[in-house]
Amino acid sequence: MTTPWSRRRDVRRPLASRVAAPREPVDPARIGWRVVRRRAKGMYAAAVARALEGARFDARQDSRHEHLADDTRVRAELAEWERIEQLLADAAPGTVYDPDTDDVVQAELAAEAAAAAAREAELREAARVAARADELQALRELGTLEQTEPREGDEAARDELTRR
């Protein structure tokens, strides 16, 4: 007997719904920077100095263990604490850290947005080429390919058909 909430094991879902979209590779340094910025938001210089000392202590402790000695994230976190400490040292007294006003953070966000836009444009172009290749394939099967007018970008569609 099956219940409404149990899944039947013999029913297979289509492969397309189970396949995850390609993901960006994990960057431990970027994760470390984001963790530090989230923790440092709203901190004064004295609190950042204490956090930097804690990060230095953790780095020294990690250096004693072979599997932690070359941890990219720990080094990135330490470097980010040092950068934030220097940023607040150069700022007016009483300034708190705010990632929204940090030029380095804003430049990284702009670069990430530009890279995402470029990836999106590449995906749109690949979809357009695939659609045109499907159209050319259908015309070839109908026997009317010779009667169609070539379009700009048909070379990429032909390459796609050749690759298939």
PDB file of C-alpha atoms in Angstrom:
ATOM      1  CA  MET A   1       0.000   0.000   0.000  1.00  0.00           C
ATOM      2  CA  THR A   2       1.307   3.431  -0.853  1.00  0.00           C
ATOM      3  CA  THR A   3       0.525   6.570   1.039  1.00  0.00           C
ATOM      4  CA  PRO A   4       0.008   9.959  -0.603  1.00  0.00           C
ATOM      5  CA  TRP A   5       3.352  11.226   0.644  1.00  0.00           C
ATOM      6  CA  SER A   6       5.509   8.214  -0.208  1.00  0.00           C
ATOM      7  CA  ARG A   7       7.299   8.036  -3.536  1.00  0.00           C
ATOM      8  CA  ARG A   8       7.051   4.949  -5.614  1.00  0.00           C
ATOM      9  CA  ARG A   9      10.514   3.675  -6.395  1.00  0.00           C
ATOM     10  CA  ASP A  10       9.626   2.118  -9.724  1.00  0.00           C
ATOM     11  CA  VAL A  11       8.406   5.398 -11.261  1.00  0.00           C
ATOM     12  CA  ARG A  12      11.255   7.239 -12.975  1.00  0.00           C
ATOM     13  CA  ARG A  13      11.207  10.952 -13.444  1.00  0.00           C
ATOM     14  CA  PRO A  14      12.554  12.344 -16.704  1.00  0.00           C
ATOM     15  CA  LEU A  15      16.298  12.904 -16.696  1.00  0.00           C
ATOM     16  CA  ALA A  16      15.988  16.609 -17.466  1.00  0.00           C
ATOM     17  CA  SER A  17      14.243  17.379 -14.181  1.00  0.00           C
ATOM     18  CA  ARG A  18      16.907  15.546 -12.163  1.00  0.00           C
ATOM     19  CA  VAL A  19      19.934  17.168 -13.754  1.00  0.00           C
ATOM     20  CA  ALA A  20      21.109  20.261 -11.947  1.00  0.00           C
ATOM     21  CA  ALA A  21      22.133  23.349 -13.827  1.00  0.00           C
ATOM     22  CA  PRO A  22      25.893  23.818 -14.133  1.00  0.00           C
ATOM     23  CA  ARG A  23      27.249  25.625 -11.121  1.00  0.00           C
ATOM     24  CA  GLU A  24      30.167  27.908 -10.623  1.00  0.00           C
ATOM     25  CA  PRO A  25      33.110  26.152  -8.948  1.00  0.00           C
ATOM     26  CA  VAL A  26      33.592  26.808  -5.242  1.00  0.00           C
ATOM     27  CA  ASP A  27      36.281  29.342  -4.405  1.00  0.00           C
ATOM     28  CA  PRO A  28      37.430  28.990  -0.767  1.00  0.00           C
ATOM     29  CA  ALA A  29      39.087  32.409  -0.821  1.00  0.00           C
ATOM     30  CA  ARG A  30      35.865  34.115  -1.915  1.00  0.00           C
ATOM     31  CA  ILE A  31      33.975  32.290   0.834  1.00  0.00           C
ATOM     32  CA  GLY A  32      36.551  33.474   3.376  1.00  0.00           C
ATOM     33  CA  TRP A  33      36.276  37.089   2.221  1.00  0.00           C
ATOM     34  CA  ARG A  34      32.486  37.024   2.452  1.00  0.00           C
ATOM     35  CA  VAL A  35      32.541  35.474   5.933  1.00  0.00           C
ATOM     36  CA  VAL A  36      34.939  38.148   7.183  1.00  0.00           C
ATOM     37  CA  ARG A  37      32.961  40.992   5.599  1.00  0.00           C
ATOM     38  CA  ARG A  38      29.717  39.711   7.093  1.00  0.00           C
ATOM     39  CA  ARG A  39      31.322  39.466  10.550  1.00  0.00           C
ATOM     40  CA  ALA A  40      33.085  42.829  10.244  1.00  0.00           C
ATOM     41  CA  LYS A  41      30.001  44.794   9.214  1.00  0.00           C
ATOM     42  CA  GLY A  42      29.373  47.447  11.843  1.00  0.00           C
ATOM     43  CA  MET A  43      32.662  46.862  13.692  1.00  0.00           C
ATOM     44  CA  TYR A  44      34.886  49.662  14.925  1.00  0.00           C
ATOM     45  CA  ALA A  45      38.668  49.557  14.494  1.00  0.00           C
ATOM     46  CA  ALA A  46      39.232  48.074  17.984  1.00  0.00           C
ATOM     47  CA  ALA A  47      36.858  45.177  17.335  1.00  0.00           C
ATOM     48  CA  VAL A  48      38.488  44.542  13.946  1.00  0.00           C
ATOM     49  CA  ALA A  49      41.917  44.504  15.639  1.00  0.00           C
ATOM     50  CA  ARG A  50      40.672  41.887  18.136  1.00  0.00           C
ATOM     51  CA  ALA A  51      39.208  39.795  15.315  1.00  0.00           C
ATOM     52  CA  LEU A  52      42.488  40.094  13.395  1.00  0.00           C
ATOM     53  CA  GLU A  53      44.425  38.827  16.407  1.00  0.00           C
ATOM     54  CA  GLY A  54      42.016  35.897  16.652  1.00  0.00           C
ATOM     55  CA  ALA A  55      42.501  35.142  12.956  1.00  0.00           C
ATOM     56  CA  ARG A  56      46.283  35.286  13.366  1.00  0.00           C
ATOM     57  CA  PHE A  57      46.058  32.910  16.324  1.00  0.00           C
ATOM     58  CA  ASP A  58      43.893  30.503  14.302  1.00  0.00           C
ATOM     59  CA  ALA A  59      46.355  30.655  11.403  1.00  0.00           C
ATOM     60  CA  ARG A  60      49.250  29.848  13.742  1.00  0.00           C
ATOM     61  CA  GLN A  61      47.333  26.931  15.211  1.00  0.00           C
ATOM     62  CA  ASP A  62      46.404  25.640  11.766  1.00  0.00           C
ATOM     63  CA  SER A  63      50.028  25.830  10.621  1.00  0.00           C
ATOM     64  CA  ARG A  64      50.868  23.116  13.146  1.00  0.00           C
ATOM     65  CA  HIS A  65      48.594  20.621  11.403  1.00  0.00           C
ATOM     66  CA  GLU A  66      49.645  19.295   8.029  1.00  0.00           C
ATOM     67  CA  HIS A  67      46.135  19.049   6.592  1.00  0.00           C
ATOM     68  CA  LEU A  68      45.313  22.651   7.598  1.00  0.00           C
ATOM     69  CA  ALA A  69      48.652  24.322   6.900  1.00  0.00           C
ATOM     70  CA  ASP A  70      47.878  25.295   3.316  1.00  0.00           C
ATOM     71  CA  ASP A  71      44.211  26.224   3.735  1.00  0.00           C
ATOM     72  CA  THR A  72      43.301  28.872   1.166  1.00  0.00           C
ATOM     73  CA  ARG A  73      40.267  30.059   3.074  1.00  0.00           C
ATOM     74  CA  VAL A  74      42.187  30.711   6.310  1.00  0.00           C
ATOM     75  CA  ARG A  75      44.822  32.725   4.449  1.00  0.00           C
ATOM     76  CA  ALA A  76      42.116  34.692   2.611  1.00  0.00           C
ATOM     77  CA  GLU A  77      40.284  35.448   5.859  1.00  0.00           C
ATOM     78  CA  LEU A  78      43.493  36.641   7.506  1.00  0.00           C
ATOM     79  CA  ALA A  79      44.343  38.863   4.536  1.00  0.00           C
ATOM     80  CA  GLU A  80      40.812  40.312   4.510  1.00  0.00           C
ATOM     81  CA  TRP A  81      40.951  41.127   8.237  1.00  0.00           C
ATOM     82  CA  GLU A  82      44.284  42.865   7.644  1.00  0.00           C
ATOM     83  CA  ARG A  83      42.829  44.829   4.712  1.00  0.00           C
ATOM     84  CA  ILE A  84      39.803  45.908   6.746  1.00  0.00           C
ATOM     85  CA  GLU A  85      41.999  46.912   9.660  1.00  0.00           C
ATOM     86  CA  GLN A  86      44.102  49.066   7.326  1.00  0.00           C
ATOM     87  CA  LEU A  87      40.961  50.541   5.771  1.00  0.00           C
ATOM     88  CA  LEU A  88      39.630  51.581   9.180  1.00  0.00           C
ATOM     89  CA  ALA A  89      43.057  52.857  10.265  1.00  0.00           C
ATOM     90  CA  ASP A  90      43.071  55.192   7.259  1.00  0.00           C
ATOM     91  CA  ALA A  91      39.474  56.326   7.887  1.00  0.00           C
ATOM     92  CA  ALA A  92      38.256  58.947  10.323  1.00  0.00           C
ATOM     93  CA  PRO A  93      38.142  57.926  14.003  1.00  0.00           C
ATOM     94  CA  GLY A  94      34.870  56.267  14.987  1.00  0.00           C
ATOM     95  CA  THR A  95      34.230  54.882  11.496  1.00  0.00           C
ATOM     96  CA  VAL A  96      32.581  51.480  11.327  1.00  0.00           C
ATOM     97  CA  TYR A  97      33.149  48.983   8.554  1.00  0.00           C
ATOM     98  CA  ASP A  98      30.406  48.819   5.952  1.00  0.00           C
ATOM     99  CA  PRO A  99      30.848  46.542   2.904  1.00  0.00           C
ATOM    100  CA  ASP A 100      28.363  48.681   0.998  1.00  0.00           C
ATOM    101  CA  THR A 101      30.845  51.560   0.991  1.00  0.00           C
ATOM    102  CA  ASP A 102      33.988  49.452   0.561  1.00  0.00           C
ATOM    103  CA  ASP A 103      35.452  50.123  -2.898  1.00  0.00           C
ATOM    104  CA  VAL A 104      37.076  46.677  -3.114  1.00  0.00           C
ATOM    105  CA  VAL A 105      33.786  44.926  -2.361  1.00  0.00           C
ATOM    106  CA  GLN A 106      31.897  47.069  -4.856  1.00  0.00           C
ATOM    107  CA  ALA A 107      34.496  46.382  -7.561  1.00  0.00           C
ATOM    108  CA  GLU A 108      34.207  42.631  -6.913  1.00  0.00           C
ATOM    109  CA  LEU A 109      30.420  42.795  -7.095  1.00  0.00           C
ATOM    110  CA  ALA A 110      30.610  44.708 -10.375  1.00  0.00           C
ATOM    111  CA  ALA A 111      33.059  42.152 -11.798  1.00  0.00           C
ATOM    112  CA  GLU A 112      30.807  39.278 -10.693  1.00  0.00           C
ATOM    113  CA  ALA A 113      27.788  40.962 -12.287  1.00  0.00           C
ATOM    114  CA  ALA A 114      29.691  41.484 -15.539  1.00  0.00           C
ATOM    115  CA  ALA A 115      30.832  37.856 -15.557  1.00  0.00           C
ATOM    116  CA  ALA A 116      27.277  36.666 -14.897  1.00  0.00           C
ATOM    117  CA  ALA A 117      25.986  38.835 -17.738  1.00  0.00           C
ATOM    118  CA  ALA A 118      28.647  37.409 -20.055  1.00  0.00           C
ATOM    119  CA  ARG A 119      27.720  33.849 -19.066  1.00  0.00           C
ATOM    120  CA  GLU A 120      24.049  34.628 -19.650  1.00  0.00           C
ATOM    121  CA  ALA A 121      24.824  36.060 -23.083  1.00  0.00           C
ATOM    122  CA  GLU A 122      26.827  32.942 -23.959  1.00  0.00           C
ATOM    123  CA  LEU A 123      23.930  30.725 -22.865  1.00  0.00           C
ATOM    124  CA  ARG A 124      21.463  32.758 -24.933  1.00  0.00           C
ATOM    125  CA  GLU A 125      23.729  32.536 -27.972  1.00  0.00           C
ATOM    126  CA  ALA A 126      24.156  28.776 -27.538  1.00  0.00           C
ATOM    127  CA  ALA A 127      20.381  28.367 -27.274  1.00  0.00           C
ATOM    128  CA  ARG A 128      19.901  30.467 -30.412  1.00  0.00           C
ATOM    129  CA  VAL A 129      22.440  28.382 -32.332  1.00  0.00           C
ATOM    130  CA  ALA A 130      20.857  25.144 -31.131  1.00  0.00           C
ATOM    131  CA  ALA A 131      17.397  26.359 -32.170  1.00  0.00           C
ATOM    132  CA  ARG A 132      18.658  27.342 -35.624  1.00  0.00           C
ATOM    133  CA  ALA A 133      20.423  23.984 -35.943  1.00  0.00           C
ATOM    134  CA  ASP A 134      17.158  22.227 -35.084  1.00  0.00           C
ATOM    135  CA  GLU A 135      15.386  24.349 -37.684  1.00  0.00           C
ATOM    136  CA  LEU A 136      17.977  23.519 -40.357  1.00  0.00           C
ATOM    137  CA  GLN A 137      17.759  19.829 -39.447  1.00  0.00           C
ATOM    138  CA  ALA A 138      13.977  19.893 -39.844  1.00  0.00           C
ATOM    139  CA  LEU A 139      14.284  21.669 -43.202  1.00  0.00           C
ATOM    140  CA  ARG A 140      16.804  19.065 -44.354  1.00  0.00           C
ATOM    141  CA  GLU A 141      14.468  16.251 -43.355  1.00  0.00           C
ATOM    142  CA  LEU A 142      11.636  17.930 -45.272  1.00  0.00           C
ATOM    143  CA  GLY A 143      13.905  18.330 -48.292  1.00  0.00           C
ATOM    144  CA  THR A 144      13.504  22.103 -48.429  1.00  0.00           C
ATOM    145  CA  LEU A 145      16.910  23.095 -47.087  1.00  0.00           C
ATOM    146  CA  GLU A 146      18.165  24.203 -50.507  1.00  0.00           C
ATOM    147  CA  GLN A 147      15.253  26.645 -50.847  1.00  0.00           C
ATOM    148  CA  THR A 148      15.916  28.524 -47.592  1.00  0.00           C
ATOM    149  CA  GLU A 149      17.728  31.815 -47.414  1.00  0.00           C
ATOM    150  CA  PRO A 150      20.898  31.704 -45.321  1.00  0.00           C
ATOM    151  CA  ARG A 151      20.975  33.841 -42.186  1.00  0.00           C
ATOM    152  CA  GLU A 152      23.781  35.468 -40.289  1.00  0.00           C
ATOM    153  CA  GLY A 153      25.225  32.930 -37.865  1.00  0.00           C
ATOM    154  CA  ASP A 154      24.280  29.859 -39.879  1.00  0.00           C
ATOM    155  CA  GLU A 155      27.914  28.777 -39.817  1.00  0.00           C
ATOM    156  CA  ALA A 156      27.657  28.179 -36.075  1.00  0.00           C
ATOM    157  CA  ALA A 157      24.431  26.244 -36.592  1.00  0.00           C
ATOM    158  CA  ARG A 158      26.123  24.116 -39.238  1.00  0.00           C
ATOM    159  CA  ASP A 159      29.010  23.467 -36.881  1.00  0.00           C
ATOM    160  CA  GLU A 160      26.474  22.411 -34.243  1.00  0.00           C
ATOM    161  CA  LEU A 161      24.854  20.012 -36.693  1.00  0.00           C
ATOM    162  CA  THR A 162      28.250  18.583 -37.598  1.00  0.00           C
ATOM    163  CA  ARG A 163      29.077  18.128 -33.919  1.00  0.00           C
ATOM    164  CA  ARG A 164      25.817  16.279 -33.319  1.00  0.00           C
TER     165      ARG A 164
END
